[in-house]
XYZ file of C-alpha atoms in Angstrom:
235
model
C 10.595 8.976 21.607
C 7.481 10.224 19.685
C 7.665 11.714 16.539
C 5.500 14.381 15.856
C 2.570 12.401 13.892
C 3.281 8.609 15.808
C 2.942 8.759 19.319
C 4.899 5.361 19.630
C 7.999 4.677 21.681
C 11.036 3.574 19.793
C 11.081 -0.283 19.518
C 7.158 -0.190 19.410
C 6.947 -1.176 16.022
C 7.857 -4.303 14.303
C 10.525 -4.064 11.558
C 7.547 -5.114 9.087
C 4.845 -2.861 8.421
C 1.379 -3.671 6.964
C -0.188 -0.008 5.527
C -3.712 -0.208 4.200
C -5.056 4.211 4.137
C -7.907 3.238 6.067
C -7.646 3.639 9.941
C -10.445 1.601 10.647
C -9.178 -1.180 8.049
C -5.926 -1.147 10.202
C -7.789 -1.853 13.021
C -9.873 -4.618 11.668
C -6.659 -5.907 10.039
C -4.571 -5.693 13.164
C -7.232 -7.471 15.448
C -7.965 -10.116 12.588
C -4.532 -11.430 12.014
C -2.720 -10.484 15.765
C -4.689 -11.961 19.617
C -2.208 -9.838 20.701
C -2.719 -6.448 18.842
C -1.594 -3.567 20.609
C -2.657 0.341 19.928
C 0.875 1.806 19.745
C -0.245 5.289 18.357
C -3.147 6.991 17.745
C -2.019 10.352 16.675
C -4.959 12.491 14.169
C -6.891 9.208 14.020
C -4.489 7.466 12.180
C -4.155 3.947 14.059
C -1.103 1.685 14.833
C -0.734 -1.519 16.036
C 1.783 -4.063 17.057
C 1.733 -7.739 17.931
C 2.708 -11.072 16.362
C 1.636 -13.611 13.223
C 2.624 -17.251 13.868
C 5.091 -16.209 16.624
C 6.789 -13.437 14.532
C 6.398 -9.447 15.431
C 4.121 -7.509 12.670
C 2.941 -3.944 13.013
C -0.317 -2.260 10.696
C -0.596 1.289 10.702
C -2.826 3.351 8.628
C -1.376 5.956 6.064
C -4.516 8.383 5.305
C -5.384 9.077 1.827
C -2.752 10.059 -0.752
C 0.585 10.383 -1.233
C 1.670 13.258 1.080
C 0.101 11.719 3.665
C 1.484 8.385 3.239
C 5.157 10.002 3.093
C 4.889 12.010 6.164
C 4.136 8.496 7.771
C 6.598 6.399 5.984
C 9.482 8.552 6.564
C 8.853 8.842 10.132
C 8.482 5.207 10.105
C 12.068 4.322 8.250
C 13.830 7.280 10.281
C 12.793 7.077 13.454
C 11.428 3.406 14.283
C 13.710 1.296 12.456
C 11.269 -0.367 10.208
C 12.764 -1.932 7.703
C 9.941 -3.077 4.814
C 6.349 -1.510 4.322
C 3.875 -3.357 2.681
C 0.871 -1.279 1.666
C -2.509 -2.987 1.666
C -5.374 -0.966 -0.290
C -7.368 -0.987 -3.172
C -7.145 0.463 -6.588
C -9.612 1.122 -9.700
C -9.199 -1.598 -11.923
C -7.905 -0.236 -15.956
C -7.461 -3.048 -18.133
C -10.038 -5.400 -18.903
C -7.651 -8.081 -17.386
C -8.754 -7.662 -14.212
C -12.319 -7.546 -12.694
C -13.517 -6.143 -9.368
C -11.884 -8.480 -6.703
C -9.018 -9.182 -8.294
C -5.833 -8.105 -6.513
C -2.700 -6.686 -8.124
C 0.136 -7.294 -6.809
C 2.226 -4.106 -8.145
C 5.552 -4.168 -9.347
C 5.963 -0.951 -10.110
C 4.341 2.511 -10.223
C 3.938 4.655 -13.206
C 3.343 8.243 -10.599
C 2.376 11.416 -11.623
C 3.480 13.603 -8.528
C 6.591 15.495 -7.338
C 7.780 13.159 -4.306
C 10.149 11.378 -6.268
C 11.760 14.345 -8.325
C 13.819 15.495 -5.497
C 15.705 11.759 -6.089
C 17.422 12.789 -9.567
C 15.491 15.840 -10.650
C 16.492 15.594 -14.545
C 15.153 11.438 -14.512
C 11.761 10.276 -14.972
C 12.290 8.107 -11.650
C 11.130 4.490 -12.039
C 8.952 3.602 -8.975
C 9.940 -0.343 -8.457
C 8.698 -2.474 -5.521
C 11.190 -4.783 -4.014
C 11.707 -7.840 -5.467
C 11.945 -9.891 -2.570
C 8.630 -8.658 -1.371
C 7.238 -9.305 -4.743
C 8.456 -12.635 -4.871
C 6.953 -13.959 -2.067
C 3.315 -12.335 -2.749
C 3.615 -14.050 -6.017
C 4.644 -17.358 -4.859
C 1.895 -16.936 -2.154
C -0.961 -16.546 -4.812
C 0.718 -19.404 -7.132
C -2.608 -20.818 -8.844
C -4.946 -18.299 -8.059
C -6.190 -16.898 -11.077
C -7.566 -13.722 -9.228
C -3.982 -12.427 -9.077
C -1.903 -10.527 -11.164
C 1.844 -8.714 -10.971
C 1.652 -5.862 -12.708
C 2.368 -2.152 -12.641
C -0.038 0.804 -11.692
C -0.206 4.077 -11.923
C -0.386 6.509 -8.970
C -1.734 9.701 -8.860
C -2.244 12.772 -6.946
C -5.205 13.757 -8.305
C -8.563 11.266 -7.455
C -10.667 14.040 -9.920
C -10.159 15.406 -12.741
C -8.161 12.731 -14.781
C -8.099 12.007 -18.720
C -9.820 9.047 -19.206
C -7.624 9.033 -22.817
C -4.509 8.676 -20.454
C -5.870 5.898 -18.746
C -7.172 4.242 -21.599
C -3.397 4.585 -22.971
C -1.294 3.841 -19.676
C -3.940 0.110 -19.493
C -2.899 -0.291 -23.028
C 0.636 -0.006 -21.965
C 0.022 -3.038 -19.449
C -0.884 -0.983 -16.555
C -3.667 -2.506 -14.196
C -4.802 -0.049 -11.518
C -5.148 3.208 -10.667
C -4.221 4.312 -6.899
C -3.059 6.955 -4.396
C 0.141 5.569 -2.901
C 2.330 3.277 -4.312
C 4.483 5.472 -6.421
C 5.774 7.853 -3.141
C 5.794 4.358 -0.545
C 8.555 2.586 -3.465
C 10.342 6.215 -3.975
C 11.011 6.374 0.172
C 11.984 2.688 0.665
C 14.386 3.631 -2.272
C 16.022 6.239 -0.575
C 16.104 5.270 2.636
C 17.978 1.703 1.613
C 14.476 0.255 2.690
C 11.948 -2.076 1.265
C 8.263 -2.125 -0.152
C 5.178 -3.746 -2.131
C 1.739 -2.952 -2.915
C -0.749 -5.323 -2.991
C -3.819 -4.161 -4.081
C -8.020 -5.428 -4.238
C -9.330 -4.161 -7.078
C -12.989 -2.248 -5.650
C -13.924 -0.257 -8.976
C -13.483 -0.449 -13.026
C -13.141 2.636 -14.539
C -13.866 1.339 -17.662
C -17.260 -0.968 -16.551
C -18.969 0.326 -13.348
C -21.852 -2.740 -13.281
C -19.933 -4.157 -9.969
C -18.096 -1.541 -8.171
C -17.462 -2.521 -4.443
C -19.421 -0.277 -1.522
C -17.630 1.714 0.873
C -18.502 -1.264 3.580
C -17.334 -4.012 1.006
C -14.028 -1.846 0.277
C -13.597 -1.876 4.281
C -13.812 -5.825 4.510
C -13.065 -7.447 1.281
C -9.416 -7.769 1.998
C -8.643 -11.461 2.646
C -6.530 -12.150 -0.583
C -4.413 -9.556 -0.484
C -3.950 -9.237 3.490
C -2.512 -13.242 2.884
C -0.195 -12.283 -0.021
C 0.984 -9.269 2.189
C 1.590 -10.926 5.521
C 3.659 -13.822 3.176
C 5.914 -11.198 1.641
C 6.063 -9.065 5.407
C 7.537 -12.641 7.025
C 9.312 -13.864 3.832
């Protein structure tokens, strides 16, 4: 039965879920990795897609932009369609001068600056954590390649309008990227007894702008982390 933003039937998805905001990145994703791919909703635009990787079932959906939007999907997802992990697949504004455009971040955790995750504990500062399974098996995935990092971000609400002093302090603190996401995806997949990982290409710098990725680049330049999330999807 259809929820009311997926138009799929129960049992259309695959218990793992590949989530990059993009629509049209889902597609790509979905027709690059699955012969098979099948458009399982299509609700607002927001694309979904089923079929198998190397003989196993894998879904991609799109989320939209930020972290409302990602939750309405992501709870419909774990509630309804039996999904069991949801690996987001997106890009994030590189903060520490560890990491260059093209680089991917594989985040362990998500520093988040919105109200999704009070309603957990209301009196806690909630720490956003990625599975460790999942995070595991992205890392061993990447073992050797130097364009890879585990590391936290931060996630935010607000894409304007930031303190670049708080950035400067949160990549002092160890932090790598900045992002939309991550922080509400690892808050549901705590709750619901679920699991979930972020693995992110770095597109922009905030801090040195000489090589920011295009809006086309952004759209394709996917490869690394689209490997390291399918590995921790089938691990």
């Amino acid at each position: 039965m259809a929820t009311p933003h997926i138009g799929a039937e129960k049992g259309d998805f695959a218990p793992a879920v590949l989530m990059p905001g993009d629509p049209r990145r889902a597609e790509r994703m979905a027709h690059q990795l699955m012969d098979d791919a099948k458009l399982v909703t299509d609700v607002r635009g927001i694309l979904g897609f089923t079929g198998t990787v190397n003989g196993k079932p894998l879904s991609v959906m799109a989320s939209g932009m930020g972290q409302p939007s990602l939750a309405i999907y992501v709870n419909e997802l774990f509630m309804h369609y039996d999904v069991e992990r949801i690996i987001r697949v997106g890009t994030c504004g590189g903060l520490s001068p560890r990491v260059k455009v093209g680089d991917v971040v594989i985040a362990n955790g998500a520093h988040y600056e919105g109200v999704i995750n009070t309603y957990i504990a209301p009196n806690i500062h909630y720490s956003a954590v990625a599975d460790y399974q999942l995070v595991r098996a992205a890392a061993d995935a990447a073992a050797g390649d130097e364009n890879v990092v585990v590391a936290p971000v931060v996630s935010r609400d607000r894409f304007y309008g930031v303190d670049m002093a708080e950035n400067k302090a949160l990549a002092d603190a160890g932090t790598m990227g900045v992002e939309m996401e991550a922080g509400a995806l690892y808050g549901l997949a705590a709750q619901y007894g679920k699991q979930a990982l972020a693995v992110l290409t770095v597109s922009d710098h905030l801090f040195d702008s000489s090589a920011d990725m295009s809006a086309e680049e952004r759209e394709n330049n996917f490869q690394r982390a689209l490997k390291l999330a399918v590995a921790a999807a089938h691990c």
